[in-house]
Amino acid sequence: MRWRFKTDLTENDVTPEEVFRARRRFMAAAAGAAAVGVLAGRTAAASRSDAVLKDEPTRYEDATTYNNFYEFGTRKSDPARLAGQLTVRPWTVRIDGLVDRPLELSLDDLLKEMEIEERIYRFRCVEGWAMVVPWNGFMLRDLLRKAGVRKEARYVAFETLLRPSEMPGQKGRLLEWPYREGLRLDEAMHPLTLMATGMYGKPLPKQNGAPLRLVVPWKYGFKSIKSVVRITLTEKQPPTTWNMMAPDEYGFYANVNPNVDHPRWSQATERLLGSGLFAGSRPTRMFNGYDEVAELYRGMDLRKYF
Ligand SMILES: Nc1nc2c(c(=O)[nH]1)N[C@H]1C(S)=C(S)[C@@H](COP(=O)(O)O)O[C@H]1N2
Ligand SMILES: [Mo]
């Protein structure tokens, strides 16, 4: 096992590399993989993120049973238990706002039209747990370009499905529904920014945000909005769920940053998810280790814009 950081993890806590490689070979060949649209070839961007990251993927079983998806409850075990009732076909995604060609695409058309690739990303929740996930998806920028981004557009807003009949958490007022997130346009157009349609070579599990979720690997997990139905290009910074609810605790940017603590806990360390238990902690890395995004924030005070 190659670990970049000293941890308490043992061989048993992670998927052995041979198994993962074998699975990847299987993935490229399997008919199921065609449905997810996995390509055997890997892009330059994907190999670059692999170079950043030498951790082994988190076990599928852990990544799909320890989740945040407040539409299904606040306990980590709620989404795996309750998300099964969500209908994810048919599913329509709307791209509107400051675009030349507003689009309404079915998920199946999206899967046909977009180039699906695999990206192994580090992922970190603001609460301090981290994992490593092989996502399948396409670059958000390819979708935005399809719609034609108008020059006045400066931000991208995202919305999750609003369907209290299938999302029991939406019957309460814990958050303002639908869940909303946003990115600055340059963040949204960055090649690392992914719309995921699958995980580990399989269709995205419902608890992880089926059928389509955002993945922004250098930001805290809450930015990676699940079960997206609408993407809107805007001129003004859009309101975002956690920022509306507790602006002192959750900023709009939410870049992973060991030097800026959450008011109620430190962000200096993180713990990898494994075996349903937490392994030993290790230092948090600036931008979650994705150094190439630093240029997006040059000259910005990241304490002020946290
Ligand atoms: N719609 C929606 N998206 C969401 C959330 C949520 O509650 N609702 N939780 C966020 C948080 S806090 C995290 S850490 C990640 C968790 O993603 P995962 O369950 O796939 O690990 O989803 C994010 N996306
Ligand atoms: Mo999170």
Coordinates of C-alpha atoms and ligand atoms in Angstrom, one line a residue:
M1 CA 0.0 0.0 0.0
R2 CA 1.3 3.5 -0.8
W3 CA 0.1 6.1 1.7
R4 CA 1.2 9.7 1.3
F5 CA 0.4 10.3 4.9
K6 CA 1.0 8.1 7.9
T7 CA -2.4 6.8 9.0
D8 CA -3.7 3.9 11.1
L9 CA -5.3 2.3 8.1
T10 CA -4.4 -1.4 7.5
E11 CA -4.6 -3.4 4.4
N12 CA -8.1 -4.4 5.4
D13 CA -9.4 -0.9 5.4
V14 CA -9.1 -0.2 1.7
T15 CA -9.8 -1.9 -1.6
P16 CA -6.6 -3.7 -2.5
E17 CA -5.1 -2.2 -5.6
E18 CA -5.3 -5.4 -7.7
V19 CA -9.0 -5.6 -7.0
F20 CA -9.5 -2.0 -8.0
R21 CA -7.5 -2.5 -11.2
A22 CA -9.3 -5.6 -12.1
R23 CA -12.6 -3.8 -11.5
R24 CA -11.5 -1.0 -13.7
R25 CA -10.6 -3.5 -16.5
F26 CA -14.0 -5.1 -16.0
M27 CA -15.6 -1.7 -16.1
A28 CA -14.2 -0.8 -19.4
A29 CA -15.4 -4.0 -20.9
A30 CA -18.7 -4.6 -19.2
A31 CA -22.1 -3.9 -20.8
G32 CA -23.0 -2.1 -17.6
A33 CA -20.2 0.2 -18.2
A34 CA -21.6 1.2 -21.6
A35 CA -24.8 2.3 -19.9
V36 CA -22.8 4.6 -17.6
G37 CA -20.8 5.6 -20.6
V38 CA -17.4 4.8 -19.2
L39 CA -14.6 5.3 -21.7
A40 CA -11.5 3.0 -21.5
G41 CA -9.2 5.9 -22.4
R42 CA -8.3 8.4 -19.7
T43 CA -7.8 12.1 -20.3
A44 CA -4.8 14.2 -19.5
A45 CA -6.8 15.9 -16.7
A46 CA -7.6 12.6 -15.1
S47 CA -4.0 11.5 -15.1
R48 CA -3.0 14.8 -13.6
S49 CA -5.3 14.4 -10.7
D50 CA -4.0 10.9 -10.2
A51 CA -0.5 12.3 -9.9
V52 CA -1.8 14.6 -7.1
L53 CA -3.2 11.6 -5.4
K54 CA -1.7 8.3 -4.4
D55 CA -4.4 7.2 -2.0
E56 CA -6.4 4.1 -2.7
P57 CA -10.1 4.5 -3.3
T58 CA -12.4 4.3 -0.3
R59 CA -14.3 1.1 -0.2
Y60 CA -17.6 1.4 -2.2
E61 CA -19.5 0.1 0.7
D62 CA -18.2 3.0 2.9
A63 CA -18.7 5.7 0.3
T64 CA -22.3 4.6 -0.2
T65 CA -23.4 4.2 3.5
Y66 CA -21.9 7.2 5.2
N67 CA -23.5 10.2 3.4
N68 CA -24.8 13.7 3.7
F69 CA -28.0 14.2 1.8
Y70 CA -30.4 16.2 4.1
E71 CA -33.3 15.6 1.8
F72 CA -33.3 12.1 3.3
G73 CA -32.5 13.0 6.9
T74 CA -29.5 14.3 8.9
R75 CA -28.0 11.0 10.0
K76 CA -25.1 9.6 7.9
S77 CA -27.0 6.4 7.5
D78 CA -30.3 8.0 6.5
P79 CA -29.6 8.5 2.7
A80 CA -28.6 4.8 2.1
R81 CA -31.7 3.7 4.0
L82 CA -34.2 6.2 2.5
A83 CA -33.0 7.3 -0.9
G84 CA -34.2 4.2 -2.7
Q85 CA -37.7 5.7 -3.1
L86 CA -36.4 8.5 -5.3
T87 CA -37.4 8.2 -9.0
V88 CA -34.5 9.0 -11.1
R89 CA -36.0 8.1 -14.5
P90 CA -37.3 10.0 -16.3
W91 CA -35.0 12.9 -15.3
T92 CA -34.7 16.3 -16.9
V93 CA -32.0 18.9 -16.5
R94 CA -32.6 22.5 -17.4
I95 CA -29.8 24.9 -18.4
D96 CA -31.1 28.5 -18.4
G97 CA -30.3 32.1 -17.5
L98 CA -27.6 33.9 -19.4
V99 CA -27.1 31.4 -22.2
D100 CA -27.6 31.6 -25.9
R101 CA -29.5 28.3 -26.1
P102 CA -31.5 27.3 -23.0
L103 CA -31.5 23.5 -22.9
E104 CA -33.8 20.9 -21.5
L105 CA -32.1 17.6 -21.6
S106 CA -33.2 14.1 -20.5
L107 CA -30.6 12.3 -18.6
D108 CA -30.4 9.6 -21.3
D109 CA -29.6 12.3 -23.9
L110 CA -27.0 13.8 -21.6
L111 CA -25.3 10.4 -21.2
K112 CA -25.3 10.0 -25.0
E113 CA -24.0 13.5 -25.8
M114 CA -21.4 14.0 -23.2
E115 CA -18.0 12.4 -23.0
I116 CA -18.0 10.3 -19.9
E117 CA -14.6 9.7 -18.3
E118 CA -13.3 8.5 -14.9
R119 CA -11.7 10.8 -12.4
I120 CA -10.3 9.6 -9.1
Y121 CA -10.7 12.5 -6.7
R122 CA -10.1 13.3 -3.1
F123 CA -13.3 14.4 -1.5
R124 CA -13.6 16.2 1.9
C125 CA -16.6 17.2 3.9
V126 CA -16.4 20.3 6.0
E127 CA -17.0 18.1 9.0
G128 CA -13.5 16.6 8.6
W129 CA -14.0 13.2 7.0
A130 CA -12.4 12.5 3.6
M131 CA -12.5 9.9 1.0
V132 CA -11.2 8.9 -2.4
V133 CA -13.8 8.2 -5.1
P134 CA -13.5 7.1 -8.7
W135 CA -16.2 9.2 -10.3
N136 CA -17.6 8.8 -13.8
G137 CA -18.8 11.9 -15.4
F138 CA -18.2 14.8 -17.8
M139 CA -16.7 18.2 -17.5
L140 CA -19.3 20.8 -16.5
R141 CA -17.7 23.2 -19.0
D142 CA -18.6 21.0 -21.9
L143 CA -22.3 21.2 -21.0
L144 CA -22.1 25.0 -20.4
R145 CA -20.5 25.4 -23.8
K146 CA -23.3 23.5 -25.4
A147 CA -25.8 26.0 -24.0
G148 CA -23.5 28.9 -25.0
V149 CA -22.4 31.1 -22.0
R150 CA -23.3 34.7 -22.6
K151 CA -20.6 37.3 -21.8
E152 CA -22.5 38.9 -19.0
A153 CA -22.6 35.6 -17.1
R154 CA -20.3 35.5 -14.0
Y155 CA -21.8 32.8 -11.8
V156 CA -23.4 29.4 -12.1
A157 CA -26.3 28.4 -9.8
F158 CA -27.4 24.8 -9.2
E159 CA -30.7 23.4 -7.8
T160 CA -31.6 20.0 -6.5
L161 CA -34.9 18.4 -7.2
L162 CA -37.8 19.5 -5.1
R163 CA -40.1 16.5 -4.4
P164 CA -41.2 16.2 -0.8
S165 CA -43.2 13.1 -1.6
E166 CA -40.0 11.2 -2.3
M167 CA -37.6 13.3 -0.2
P168 CA -38.9 13.1 3.4
G169 CA -36.4 15.6 4.7
Q170 CA -38.1 18.3 2.5
K171 CA -41.2 18.1 4.6
G172 CA -39.3 19.7 7.4
R173 CA -37.7 23.2 7.5
L174 CA -34.2 22.3 8.5
L175 CA -32.9 23.9 5.3
E176 CA -34.6 26.1 2.7
W177 CA -35.5 23.7 -0.1
P178 CA -34.6 23.1 -2.8
Y179 CA -30.9 22.7 -1.9
R180 CA -28.9 25.3 -3.9
E181 CA -25.3 25.8 -4.7
G182 CA -23.2 28.1 -6.8
L183 CA -19.8 28.6 -8.4
R184 CA -18.0 31.5 -9.9
L185 CA -18.0 31.0 -13.7
D186 CA -14.2 30.4 -13.8
E187 CA -14.6 27.7 -11.2
A188 CA -17.4 26.1 -13.1
M189 CA -15.3 26.2 -16.3
H190 CA -12.3 24.6 -14.7
P191 CA -11.4 21.2 -16.2
L192 CA -11.4 19.6 -12.7
T193 CA -15.1 20.5 -12.2
L194 CA -17.1 17.4 -13.0
M195 CA -20.8 16.5 -13.3
A196 CA -20.9 12.9 -12.1
T197 CA -23.2 10.3 -13.5
G198 CA -21.5 7.3 -11.9
M199 CA -19.1 6.1 -9.3
Y200 CA -16.8 3.1 -9.3
G201 CA -17.9 2.3 -12.8
K202 CA -21.5 1.9 -11.9
P203 CA -24.5 4.3 -12.2
L204 CA -24.5 6.9 -9.3
P205 CA -26.2 5.4 -6.2
K206 CA -29.2 7.5 -5.1
Q207 CA -27.6 8.3 -1.7
N208 CA -24.7 9.8 -3.6
G209 CA -26.8 12.1 -5.7
A210 CA -28.3 10.1 -8.6
P211 CA -28.7 10.6 -11.4
L212 CA -26.4 13.7 -11.7
R213 CA -24.4 15.6 -9.1
L214 CA -21.7 18.2 -9.1
V215 CA -18.1 17.3 -7.9
V216 CA -15.7 20.1 -7.1
P217 CA -12.7 18.4 -5.6
W218 CA -10.9 21.4 -4.1
K219 CA -14.0 22.6 -2.2
Y220 CA -15.8 21.2 0.9
G221 CA -18.3 18.5 0.1
F222 CA -21.4 20.7 0.6
K223 CA -20.6 22.5 -2.7
S224 CA -21.0 19.2 -4.5
I225 CA -24.8 19.4 -4.9
K226 CA -26.7 16.2 -5.6
S227 CA -29.6 15.2 -7.8
V228 CA -29.3 18.4 -9.9
V229 CA -32.3 19.5 -12.0
R230 CA -31.4 23.0 -12.9
I231 CA -28.2 25.0 -13.8
T232 CA -28.6 28.7 -14.2
L233 CA -26.0 31.2 -15.5
T234 CA -26.3 34.5 -13.6
E235 CA -24.7 37.8 -13.3
K236 CA -24.9 38.1 -9.5
Q237 CA -23.5 35.6 -6.9
P238 CA -26.4 33.2 -6.3
P239 CA -27.7 32.4 -2.8
T240 CA -26.5 29.0 -1.6
T241 CA -28.1 26.7 1.0
W242 CA -25.5 26.5 3.7
N243 CA -24.4 30.1 3.4
M244 CA -28.1 31.2 3.8
M245 CA -28.5 29.1 6.8
A246 CA -25.3 29.9 8.6
P247 CA -23.2 32.6 6.8
D248 CA -20.5 32.7 9.6
E249 CA -19.9 29.0 9.2
Y250 CA -20.2 28.3 5.5
G251 CA -18.9 30.8 3.0
F252 CA -19.7 31.0 -0.7
Y253 CA -16.2 29.8 -1.8
A254 CA -15.8 27.0 0.7
N255 CA -12.3 26.1 -0.6
V256 CA -10.6 23.4 1.5
N257 CA -8.2 25.4 3.6
P258 CA -6.3 24.2 6.7
N259 CA -5.6 27.8 7.7
V260 CA -9.2 28.9 8.0
D261 CA -11.1 27.0 10.7
H262 CA -14.8 26.4 10.9
P263 CA -16.0 28.5 13.9
R264 CA -16.8 25.4 15.8
W265 CA -13.9 23.1 14.8
S266 CA -10.4 23.1 13.3
Q267 CA -9.9 22.3 9.6
A268 CA -6.2 21.5 10.1
T269 CA -6.6 17.7 9.9
E270 CA -8.9 15.2 8.3
R271 CA -9.8 11.6 8.7
L272 CA -10.1 9.1 5.9
L273 CA -13.3 7.1 5.8
G274 CA -12.6 3.4 6.1
S275 CA -14.4 0.3 7.3
G276 CA -17.2 2.3 8.8
L277 CA -14.6 3.5 11.3
F278 CA -12.4 6.6 11.2
A279 CA -8.7 6.0 10.6
G280 CA -6.0 8.2 12.2
S281 CA -6.0 11.9 11.2
R282 CA -3.7 13.5 8.8
P283 CA -3.0 17.1 7.7
T284 CA -5.6 18.8 5.5
R285 CA -4.0 20.2 2.3
M286 CA -4.7 23.6 0.8
F287 CA -7.3 23.2 -1.9
N288 CA -7.5 19.5 -0.9
G289 CA -4.1 19.1 -2.8
Y290 CA -5.4 20.5 -6.1
D291 CA -2.6 23.1 -6.4
E292 CA -3.6 24.0 -10.0
V293 CA -6.6 25.9 -8.8
A294 CA -4.6 28.3 -6.7
E295 CA -4.4 30.7 -9.7
L296 CA -8.2 31.2 -9.6
Y297 CA -7.9 32.9 -6.2
R298 CA -4.7 34.9 -6.7
G299 CA -5.0 38.2 -4.8
M300 CA -8.1 37.2 -2.9
D301 CA -8.1 37.2 0.9
L302 CA -9.2 33.6 1.6
R303 CA -10.0 34.5 5.2
K304 CA -12.6 37.0 4.0
Y305 CA -13.7 34.9 1.1
F306 CA -13.9 31.6 2.9
Ligands
LIG1 N1 -28.9 18.1 -2.5 C1 -28.0 17.9 -1.6 N2 -26.7 17.9 -2.0 C2 -25.7 17.7 -1.1 C3 -26.0 17.6 0.3 C4 -27.3 17.6 0.7 O1 -27.7 17.5 1.9 N3 -28.3 17.8 -0.3 N4 -24.9 17.4 1.2 C5 -23.6 17.9 0.8 C6 -22.6 17.5 1.7 S1 -22.5 18.4 3.2 C7 -21.6 16.6 1.4 S2 -20.3 16.3 2.4 C8 -21.7 15.8 0.1 C9 -21.6 14.3 0.5 O2 -21.5 13.5 -0.7 P1 -21.5 12.0 -0.6 O3 -22.6 11.5 0.3 O4 -21.5 11.4 -2.0 O5 -20.2 11.6 0.1 O6 -22.9 16.0 -0.6 C10 -23.3 17.4 -0.6 N5 -24.4 17.6 -1.6
MO2 MO -20.3 18.1 4.0

